[in-house]
C-alpha atoms as a printed R data frame, in Angstrom:
    type eleno elety resid chain resno       x      y       z
1   ATOM     1    CA   MET     A     1  -5.479 47.850  27.151
2   ATOM     2    CA   GLU     A     2  -8.310 49.860  25.077
3   ATOM     3    CA   LYS     A     3  -5.022 51.573  23.357
4   ATOM     4    CA   THR     A     4  -2.995 48.655  22.671
5   ATOM     5    CA   ALA     A     5  -6.025 47.305  21.148
6   ATOM     6    CA   SER     A     6  -6.674 49.975  19.004
7   ATOM     7    CA   SER     A     7  -2.947 50.330  17.230
8   ATOM     8    CA   SER     A     8  -2.649 46.705  16.972
9   ATOM     9    CA   VAL     A     9  -5.464 47.265  14.621
10  ATOM    10    CA   LYS     A    10  -4.123 50.006  13.001
11  ATOM    11    CA   LYS     A    11  -0.660 48.089  12.622
12  ATOM    12    CA   ARG     A    12  -2.843 45.137  10.361
13  ATOM    13    CA   ALA     A    13  -4.836 48.016   8.200
14  ATOM    14    CA   LEU     A    14  -3.265 48.755   5.412
15  ATOM    15    CA   SER     A    15  -2.808 52.153   4.702
16  ATOM    16    CA   THR     A    16  -3.849 54.169   1.878
17  ATOM    17    CA   SER     A    17  -0.378 54.168  -0.371
18  ATOM    18    CA   GLN     A    18  -0.779 50.482   0.142
19  ATOM    19    CA   MET     A    19  -4.101 50.661  -1.182
20  ATOM    20    CA   ALA     A    20  -3.426 52.708  -4.182
21  ATOM    21    CA   LEU     A    21  -0.458 50.227  -5.023
22  ATOM    22    CA   ILE     A    22  -3.249 47.406  -4.634
23  ATOM    23    CA   GLY     A    23  -5.245 48.938  -7.032
24  ATOM    24    CA   VAL     A    24  -1.931 49.796  -9.829
25  ATOM    25    CA   MET     A    25  -1.176 45.677  -9.836
26  ATOM    26    CA   THR     A    26  -4.516 44.842  -9.905
27  ATOM    27    CA   ALA     A    27  -5.065 47.166 -13.218
28  ATOM    28    CA   VAL     A    28  -1.403 45.828 -14.432
29  ATOM    29    CA   THR     A    29  -2.358 41.897 -13.837
30  ATOM    30    CA   CYS     A    30  -6.204 43.043 -15.535
31  ATOM    31    CA   ILE     A    31  -3.706 44.841 -18.448
32  ATOM    32    CA   LEU     A    32  -1.544 41.580 -18.799
33  ATOM    33    CA   GLY     A    33  -3.790 38.799 -17.931
34  ATOM    34    CA   PRO     A    34  -6.219 38.970 -21.567
35  ATOM    35    CA   PHE     A    35  -3.216 39.125 -23.551
36  ATOM    36    CA   ALA     A    36  -2.649 35.307 -24.158
37  ATOM    37    CA   ILE     A    37  -1.317 33.369 -27.088
38  ATOM    38    CA   PRO     A    38  -3.257 30.052 -28.220
39  ATOM    39    CA   ILE     A    39  -1.402 26.970 -28.649
40  ATOM    40    CA   PRO     A    40  -3.261 24.487 -31.278
41  ATOM    41    CA   ILE     A    41  -1.791 21.466 -28.996
42  ATOM    42    CA   SER     A    42  -3.604 22.711 -25.785
43  ATOM    43    CA   PRO     A    43  -6.838 24.343 -24.245
44  ATOM    44    CA   VAL     A    44  -4.795 26.486 -22.322
45  ATOM    45    CA   PRO     A    45  -3.266 29.725 -23.857
46  ATOM    46    CA   ILE     A    46  -0.004 31.326 -22.973
47  ATOM    47    CA   SER     A    47  -0.694 34.094 -20.631
48  ATOM    48    CA   PHE     A    48   0.970 36.686 -18.910
49  ATOM    49    CA   THR     A    49  -0.927 36.116 -15.803
50  ATOM    50    CA   ASN     A    50   1.716 34.597 -14.190
51  ATOM    51    CA   LEU     A    51   4.454 37.458 -14.914
52  ATOM    52    CA   ALA     A    52   1.573 39.941 -13.413
53  ATOM    53    CA   VAL     A    53   1.789 37.969 -10.562
54  ATOM    54    CA   TYR     A    54   5.432 37.508 -10.037
55  ATOM    55    CA   LEU     A    55   6.144 41.376 -10.351
56  ATOM    56    CA   THR     A    56   3.121 42.179  -8.246
57  ATOM    57    CA   VAL     A    57   4.467 40.300  -5.361
58  ATOM    58    CA   TYR     A    58   7.864 41.817  -5.943
59  ATOM    59    CA   VAL     A    59   6.029 45.287  -5.819
60  ATOM    60    CA   LEU     A    60   3.848 44.590  -2.783
61  ATOM    61    CA   GLY     A    61   4.904 41.408  -1.318
62  ATOM    62    CA   MET     A    62   3.351 38.397  -0.264
63  ATOM    63    CA   LYS     A    63   0.012 39.550   1.622
64  ATOM    64    CA   ALA     A    64  -0.803 42.620  -0.544
65  ATOM    65    CA   GLY     A    65   0.564 40.890  -3.817
66  ATOM    66    CA   THR     A    66  -2.139 38.043  -2.995
67  ATOM    67    CA   ILE     A    67  -4.529 41.033  -2.181
68  ATOM    68    CA   SER     A    68  -4.458 41.744  -5.572
69  ATOM    69    CA   TYR     A    69  -4.409 38.858  -6.946
70  ATOM    70    CA   LEU     A    70  -7.726 38.118  -5.239
71  ATOM    71    CA   ILE     A    71  -9.251 41.364  -6.278
72  ATOM    72    CA   TYR     A    72  -8.104 41.045 -10.951
73  ATOM    73    CA   LEU     A    73  -9.859 37.030  -9.795
74  ATOM    74    CA   LEU     A    74 -12.915 39.011  -8.376
75  ATOM    75    CA   LEU     A    75 -13.368 41.704 -11.240
76  ATOM    76    CA   GLY     A    76 -12.974 38.626 -14.090
77  ATOM    77    CA   PHE     A    77 -15.304 36.136 -11.649
78  ATOM    78    CA   ALA     A    78 -17.656 38.824 -11.811
79  ATOM    79    CA   GLY     A    79 -17.653 39.276 -15.693
80  ATOM    80    CA   LEU     A    80 -15.243 41.743 -16.671
81  ATOM    81    CA   PRO     A    81 -12.996 40.639 -19.463
82  ATOM    82    CA   VAL     A    82  -9.756 40.538 -17.851
83  ATOM    83    CA   PHE     A    83  -8.872 36.668 -18.298
84  ATOM    84    CA   SER     A    84  -6.982 35.193 -20.706
85  ATOM    85    CA   GLY     A    85  -8.226 35.974 -24.701
86  ATOM    86    CA   PHE     A    86 -10.498 38.682 -22.896
87  ATOM    87    CA   THR     A    87 -13.086 36.435 -21.381
88  ATOM    88    CA   GLY     A    88 -14.090 36.931 -18.012
89  ATOM    89    CA   GLY     A    89 -17.421 35.095 -15.617
90  ATOM    90    CA   VAL     A    90 -17.931 31.925 -13.720
91  ATOM    91    CA   ALA     A    91 -17.892 29.765 -16.637
92  ATOM    92    CA   LYS     A    92 -14.287 30.706 -17.260
93  ATOM    93    CA   LEU     A    93 -13.016 29.878 -13.885
94  ATOM    94    CA   ALA     A    94 -14.932 26.636 -14.194
95  ATOM    95    CA   GLY     A    95 -13.858 26.044 -17.559
96  ATOM    96    CA   PRO     A    96 -10.536 23.599 -18.379
97  ATOM    97    CA   THR     A    97  -8.769 26.472 -17.547
98  ATOM    98    CA   GLY     A    98  -9.593 27.567 -14.063
99  ATOM    99    CA   GLY     A    99  -7.615 25.674 -11.855
100 ATOM   100    CA   TYR     A   100  -4.804 27.523 -12.872
101 ATOM   101    CA   LEU     A   101  -6.434 31.111 -12.307
102 ATOM   102    CA   VAL     A   102  -7.389 29.068  -9.062
103 ATOM   103    CA   GLY     A   103  -3.438 28.654  -8.980
104 ATOM   104    CA   PHE     A   104  -2.146 31.465  -9.327
105 ATOM   105    CA   ILE     A   105  -3.633 32.510  -5.372
106 ATOM   106    CA   PHE     A   106  -0.681 29.623  -4.094
107 ATOM   107    CA   MET     A   107   1.453 31.123  -6.663
108 ATOM   108    CA   ALA     A   108   0.996 34.103  -4.865
109 ATOM   109    CA   VAL     A   109   1.595 33.027  -1.460
110 ATOM   110    CA   ILE     A   110   4.204 30.993  -2.154
111 ATOM   111    CA   ALA     A   111   6.464 33.368  -4.912
112 ATOM   112    CA   GLY     A   112   5.969 36.668  -1.928
113 ATOM   113    CA   TRP     A   113   6.823 34.352   0.898
114 ATOM   114    CA   PHE     A   114  10.379 33.857  -0.539
115 ATOM   115    CA   ILE     A   115  10.715 37.350  -1.859
116 ATOM   116    CA   ASP     A   116   9.960 39.141   1.552
117 ATOM   117    CA   HIS     A   117  11.951 36.688   3.145
118 ATOM   118    CA   PHE     A   118  15.077 36.235   1.004
119 ATOM   119    CA   GLN     A   119  14.990 40.088   0.232
120 ATOM   120    CA   GLY     A   120  18.325 40.511  -2.193
121 ATOM   121    CA   ASN     A   121  18.621 36.385  -3.130
122 ATOM   122    CA   ARG     A   122  17.741 36.315  -6.425
123 ATOM   123    CA   ILE     A   123  18.118 32.878  -6.814
124 ATOM   124    CA   ALA     A   124  15.956 31.988  -3.688
125 ATOM   125    CA   HIS     A   125  13.516 34.375  -5.808
126 ATOM   126    CA   VAL     A   126  13.680 32.293  -8.654
127 ATOM   127    CA   ALA     A   127  13.223 28.919  -6.377
128 ATOM   128    CA   GLY     A   128  10.313 30.493  -5.018
129 ATOM   129    CA   MET     A   129   8.490 31.839  -8.250
130 ATOM   130    CA   ALA     A   130   9.155 28.172  -9.890
131 ATOM   131    CA   ALA     A   131   7.577 26.438  -6.692
132 ATOM   132    CA   GLY     A   132   5.186 28.687  -6.692
133 ATOM   133    CA   THR     A   133   4.195 27.923 -10.564
134 ATOM   134    CA   ALA     A   134   4.728 23.847  -9.717
135 ATOM   135    CA   VAL     A   135   2.135 24.414  -6.869
136 ATOM   136    CA   CYS     A   136  -0.141 26.209  -9.697
137 ATOM   137    CA   TYR     A   137   0.784 23.469 -12.322
138 ATOM   138    CA   VAL     A   138  -0.359 20.700  -9.471
139 ATOM   139    CA   PHE     A   139  -3.538 22.427  -9.150
140 ATOM   140    CA   GLY     A   140  -3.935 23.686 -12.725
141 ATOM   141    CA   THR     A   141  -3.544 20.276 -14.522
142 ATOM   142    CA   VAL     A   142  -5.575 17.945 -11.961
143 ATOM   143    CA   TRP     A   143  -8.601 20.367 -12.833
144 ATOM   144    CA   LEU     A   144  -7.228 20.800 -16.620
145 ATOM   145    CA   ALA     A   145  -7.354 16.515 -16.518
146 ATOM   146    CA   GLY     A   146 -10.678 16.367 -14.042
147 ATOM   147    CA   GLN     A   147 -12.625 18.987 -16.875
148 ATOM   148    CA   LEU     A   148 -11.116 17.135 -19.905
149 ATOM   149    CA   GLY     A   149 -11.732 13.641 -18.438
150 ATOM   150    CA   ILE     A   150  -7.427 12.832 -19.336
151 ATOM   151    CA   SER     A   151  -4.969 11.542 -16.984
152 ATOM   152    CA   PHE     A   152  -2.419 13.858 -14.931
153 ATOM   153    CA   THR     A   153  -0.173 12.837 -17.046
154 ATOM   154    CA   ALA     A   154  -2.139 13.681 -20.117
155 ATOM   155    CA   GLY     A   155  -2.590 17.181 -18.613
156 ATOM   156    CA   LEU     A   156   1.103 17.661 -17.650
157 ATOM   157    CA   GLY     A   157   1.479 17.415 -21.544
158 ATOM   158    CA   ALA     A   158  -1.305 19.620 -22.337
159 ATOM   159    CA   GLY     A   159  -1.563 22.000 -19.647
160 ATOM   160    CA   VAL     A   160   1.797 22.430 -18.584
161 ATOM   161    CA   ILE     A   161   4.987 20.972 -20.600
162 ATOM   162    CA   PRO     A   162   4.741 23.085 -23.610
163 ATOM   163    CA   TYR     A   163   4.810 25.845 -21.021
164 ATOM   164    CA   LEU     A   164   8.149 25.695 -19.188
165 ATOM   165    CA   PRO     A   165  10.462 27.534 -21.850
166 ATOM   166    CA   GLY     A   166   7.754 30.401 -21.489
167 ATOM   167    CA   ASP     A   167   7.304 30.252 -18.032
168 ATOM   168    CA   ALA     A   168  10.877 30.248 -16.936
169 ATOM   169    CA   ALA     A   169  11.519 33.097 -19.756
170 ATOM   170    CA   LYS     A   170   9.243 34.793 -17.206
171 ATOM   171    CA   ILE     A   171  10.638 34.096 -14.004
172 ATOM   172    CA   ALA     A   172  13.815 35.468 -15.584
173 ATOM   173    CA   LEU     A   173  12.443 38.563 -16.581
174 ATOM   174    CA   ALA     A   174  10.580 39.178 -13.270
175 ATOM   175    CA   VAL     A   175  13.893 38.301 -11.524
176 ATOM   176    CA   LEU     A   176  15.622 41.162 -13.405
177 ATOM   177    CA   ILE     A   177  13.498 43.811 -12.871
178 ATOM   178    CA   GLY     A   178  11.715 42.755  -9.887
179 ATOM   179    CA   PRO     A   179  13.920 44.061  -7.613
180 ATOM   180    CA   THR     A   180  14.343 47.523  -9.167
181 ATOM   181    CA   LEU     A   181  10.692 47.807  -9.206
182 ATOM   182    CA   ARG     A   182  10.189 46.805  -5.830
183 ATOM   183    CA   LYS     A   183  13.369 49.534  -4.289
184 ATOM   184    CA   GLU     A   184  11.843 52.382  -6.471
185 ATOM   185    CA   ILE     A   185   8.519 51.369  -5.146
186 ATOM   186    CA   ARG     A   186   9.089 51.502  -1.767
187 ATOM   187    CA   ARG     A   187  11.788 54.788  -1.923
188 ATOM   188    CA   LEU     A   188   8.866 56.601  -3.517
189 ATOM   189    CA   SER     A   189   6.325 55.624  -0.719
190 ATOM   190    CA   ARG     A   190   9.026 57.523   1.746
191 ATOM   191    CA   GLN     A   191   8.850 60.444   0.131
């Protein structure tokens, strides 16, 4: 009985290579996340964080990809300047764009689930990333509208609609390079 419990714990634990990859993909998110392009019609900048999340779940899968994003979020929460515009801290999470930062957790889970369960099916991957992005948008828009005292519809206009073309391009880029990244990382992990 003891041996079975011990072996089931080992199966759940992350391997050293998985932990290293989580660290690498957290670093990628920390590098891409701060780069933001402000737009004059919205308090929400164009960010590359979602591209980093899409690529992370391709490389790591749902569970480890979500862990990687949570580490990134904790680093920013602790004050490291890893959020858009090289900012960090509790104030950023509590501010108008904080809902999107939290919403990326749901995006990682949903997109990662689709990528894990529909391997090789790029249409399903696009659907998963789009669904995850939609959930992130809803969460972020509710938060943004509450922070700014505007309607949900006005929040969509300020925090979602201007970003749709760019986010579609990021999804297309992720679907284009993600499967190759996943395949190569897994190949190298086996060596």
